[in-house]
mmCIF file of C-alpha atoms in Angstrom:
data_model
loop_
_atom_site.group_PDB
_atom_site.id
_atom_site.type_symbol
_atom_site.label_atom_id
_atom_site.label_comp_id
_atom_site.label_asym_id
_atom_site.label_seq_id
_atom_site.Cartn_x
_atom_site.Cartn_y
_atom_site.Cartn_z
ATOM 1 C CA UNK B 1 68.435 80.003 35.723
ATOM 2 C CA UNK B 2 67.743 78.974 39.347
ATOM 3 C CA UNK B 3 71.481 78.588 39.952
ATOM 4 C CA UNK B 4 72.033 82.155 38.752
ATOM 5 C CA UNK B 5 69.367 83.434 41.184
ATOM 6 C CA UNK B 6 70.968 81.575 44.097
ATOM 7 C CA UNK B 7 74.438 82.836 43.215
ATOM 8 C CA UNK B 8 73.086 86.384 42.944
ATOM 9 C CA UNK B 9 71.356 86.089 46.325
ATOM 10 C CA UNK B 10 74.548 84.694 47.862
ATOM 11 C CA UNK B 11 76.611 87.556 46.399
ATOM 12 C CA UNK B 12 74.165 90.157 47.757
ATOM 13 C CA UNK B 13 74.202 88.464 51.184
ATOM 14 C CA UNK B 14 78.013 88.433 51.291
ATOM 15 C CA UNK B 15 78.124 92.085 50.233
ATOM 16 C CA UNK B 16 75.603 93.123 52.907
ATOM 17 C CA UNK B 17 77.519 91.155 55.545
ATOM 18 C CA UNK B 18 80.761 92.869 54.517
ATOM 19 C CA UNK B 19 79.119 96.326 54.705
ATOM 20 C CA UNK B 20 77.709 95.516 58.161
ATOM 21 C CA UNK B 21 81.075 94.299 59.493
ATOM 22 C CA UNK B 22 82.951 97.254 57.968
ATOM 23 C CA UNK B 23 80.565 99.874 59.374
ATOM 24 C CA UNK B 24 79.710 98.409 62.773
ATOM 25 C CA UNK B 25 82.953 96.797 63.992
ATOM 26 C CA UNK B 26 84.034 99.648 66.279
ATOM 27 C CA UNK B 27 82.514 102.125 68.706
ATOM 28 C CA UNK B 28 84.293 105.473 68.698
ATOM 29 C CA UNK B 29 84.722 107.782 71.700
ATOM 30 C CA UNK B 30 86.644 111.072 71.808
ATOM 31 C CA UNK B 31 88.324 112.640 74.826
ATOM 32 C CA UNK B 32 90.044 115.879 75.759
ATOM 33 C CA UNK B 33 92.820 115.214 78.265
ATOM 34 C CA UNK B 34 94.382 118.151 80.126
ATOM 35 C CA UNK B 35 97.452 117.094 82.044
ATOM 36 C CA UNK B 36 101.205 117.379 82.193
ATOM 37 C CA UNK B 37 104.023 116.342 79.870
ATOM 38 C CA UNK B 38 107.156 115.402 81.792
ATOM 39 C CA UNK B 39 110.702 114.857 80.534
ATOM 40 C CA UNK B 40 114.271 115.127 81.801
ATOM 41 C CA UNK B 41 114.095 118.890 81.258
ATOM 42 C CA UNK B 42 111.055 119.412 83.491
ATOM 43 C CA UNK B 43 107.330 119.369 82.941
ATOM 44 C CA UNK B 44 104.666 121.641 81.544
ATOM 45 C CA UNK B 45 100.870 121.635 81.198
ATOM 46 C CA UNK B 46 99.498 120.177 78.003
ATOM 47 C CA UNK B 47 96.167 119.105 76.529
ATOM 48 C CA UNK B 48 96.101 115.861 74.561
ATOM 49 C CA UNK B 49 93.173 114.635 72.472
ATOM 50 C CA UNK B 50 92.381 110.942 72.331
ATOM 51 C CA UNK B 51 90.131 108.911 70.040
ATOM 52 C CA UNK B 52 89.309 105.426 71.309
ATOM 53 C CA UNK B 53 87.919 102.869 68.863
ATOM 54 C CA UNK B 54 86.609 99.902 70.841
ATOM 55 C CA UNK B 55 86.254 96.821 68.634
ATOM 56 C CA UNK B 56 83.195 94.572 68.720
ATOM 57 C CA UNK B 57 83.621 90.941 69.763
ATOM 58 C CA UNK B 58 83.756 89.607 66.204
ATOM 59 C CA UNK B 59 86.881 91.613 65.393
ATOM 60 C CA UNK B 60 88.669 89.172 67.711
ATOM 61 C CA UNK B 61 88.184 86.515 65.039
ATOM 62 C CA UNK B 62 90.914 88.175 62.929
ATOM 63 C CA UNK B 63 92.694 90.594 65.278
ATOM 64 C CA UNK B 64 94.574 90.323 68.579
ATOM 65 C CA UNK B 65 93.763 93.937 69.473
ATOM 66 C CA UNK B 66 90.683 94.957 71.471
ATOM 67 C CA UNK B 67 90.815 98.612 70.407
ATOM 68 C CA UNK B 68 92.791 101.307 68.618
ATOM 69 C CA UNK B 69 93.860 104.643 70.067
ATOM 70 C CA UNK B 70 94.683 107.853 68.226
ATOM 71 C CA UNK B 71 96.575 110.526 70.196
ATOM 72 C CA UNK B 72 96.891 114.140 69.047
ATOM 73 C CA UNK B 73 98.594 117.250 70.362
ATOM 74 C CA UNK B 74 97.195 119.920 68.032
ATOM 75 C CA UNK B 75 99.720 121.284 65.518
ATOM 76 C CA UNK B 76 102.499 119.215 67.116
ATOM 77 C CA UNK B 77 102.065 115.472 67.226
ATOM 78 C CA UNK B 78 99.769 112.674 66.054
ATOM 79 C CA UNK B 79 100.153 108.959 66.709
ATOM 80 C CA UNK B 80 98.167 105.771 66.218
ATOM 81 C CA UNK B 81 98.334 102.759 68.499
ATOM 82 C CA UNK B 82 96.745 99.702 66.912
ATOM 83 C CA UNK B 83 97.833 97.200 69.535
ATOM 84 C CA UNK B 84 95.564 97.827 72.535
ATOM 85 C CA UNK B 85 94.416 95.153 74.990
ATOM 86 C CA UNK B 86 91.509 95.654 77.366
ATOM 87 C CA UNK B 87 92.159 94.252 80.837
ATOM 88 C CA UNK B 88 89.193 94.925 83.094
ATOM 89 C CA UNK B 89 88.511 98.661 82.819
ATOM 90 C CA UNK B 90 91.995 99.469 81.558
ATOM 91 C CA UNK B 91 93.288 99.672 78.000
ATOM 92 C CA UNK B 92 96.961 98.704 77.823
ATOM 93 C CA UNK B 93 98.596 100.594 74.961
ATOM 94 C CA UNK B 94 101.499 99.068 73.034
ATOM 95 C CA UNK B 95 103.429 100.216 69.987
ATOM 96 C CA UNK B 96 103.791 98.230 66.759
ATOM 97 C CA UNK B 97 106.673 96.232 68.303
ATOM 98 C CA UNK B 98 104.313 95.338 71.195
ATOM 99 C CA UNK B 99 106.369 97.362 73.698
ATOM 100 C CA UNK B 100 104.278 98.948 76.483
ATOM 101 C CA UNK B 101 103.651 102.667 75.932
ATOM 102 C CA UNK B 102 100.961 103.449 78.490
ATOM 103 C CA UNK B 103 97.385 102.914 79.552
ATOM 104 C CA UNK B 104 93.957 104.496 79.534
ATOM 105 C CA UNK B 105 91.433 103.777 82.278
ATOM 106 C CA UNK B 106 87.821 103.554 81.152
ATOM 107 C CA UNK B 107 86.768 103.837 84.809
ATOM 108 C CA UNK B 108 88.700 106.923 85.976
ATOM 109 C CA UNK B 109 89.311 108.331 82.463
ATOM 110 C CA UNK B 110 93.031 108.802 83.184
ATOM 111 C CA UNK B 111 95.652 108.593 80.464
ATOM 112 C CA UNK B 112 99.298 107.800 81.149
ATOM 113 C CA UNK B 113 101.385 107.402 77.999
ATOM 114 C CA UNK B 114 104.916 107.810 76.676
ATOM 115 C CA UNK B 115 104.944 110.230 73.742
ATOM 116 C CA UNK B 116 108.049 110.983 71.685
ATOM 117 C CA UNK B 117 107.186 114.674 71.343
ATOM 118 C CA UNK B 118 110.554 116.305 72.107
ATOM 119 C CA UNK B 119 112.554 113.474 73.615
ATOM 120 C CA UNK B 120 111.955 109.737 73.596
ATOM 121 C CA UNK B 121 111.377 109.949 77.347
ATOM 122 C CA UNK B 122 108.451 112.407 77.364
ATOM 123 C CA UNK B 123 105.583 111.059 79.447
ATOM 124 C CA UNK B 124 102.046 112.439 79.524
ATOM 125 C CA UNK B 125 99.743 112.007 82.499
ATOM 126 C CA UNK B 126 96.253 113.504 82.621
ATOM 127 C CA UNK B 127 92.552 113.065 83.269
ATOM 128 C CA UNK B 128 90.250 112.974 80.262
ATOM 129 C CA UNK B 129 86.693 114.081 79.714
ATOM 130 C CA UNK B 130 84.525 112.792 76.917
ATOM 131 C CA UNK B 131 83.731 115.213 74.102
ATOM 132 C CA UNK B 132 80.993 114.802 71.538
ATOM 133 C CA UNK B 133 81.597 114.787 67.820
ATOM 134 C CA UNK B 134 80.028 117.761 66.192
ATOM 135 C CA UNK B 135 78.935 118.155 62.674
ATOM 136 C CA UNK B 136 79.051 121.241 60.525
ATOM 137 C CA UNK B 137 76.063 121.821 58.302
ATOM 138 C CA UNK B 138 76.433 123.782 55.139
#
């Protein structure tokens, strides 16, 4: 009977630890980034939205990435970059093949990234401002 109590307590502890790690392993920040998209055919103004998920230190026990970045151009383009390394105040963004795609500065809030929107050579450059998540009630 005591063994069953200990196994139950161990199972509850493992479950609570899993819930804690799953819910508190990243800090999310959202940004609105007005800037310019440049390609061979010229450039034009564009606003890009960025979601930065900064991983806590313990995620490094099973992942090489320090963060994840989601990039969105509303009604046009969405991408996810899961291979992001933090070097000082800069996040170096790489694709799934670990090829460099751009960077985001946590200090100056600038984003410079290659986005395959129209051509494979489209490059976005802009300055971001943090936006708060809002919740709808009702």
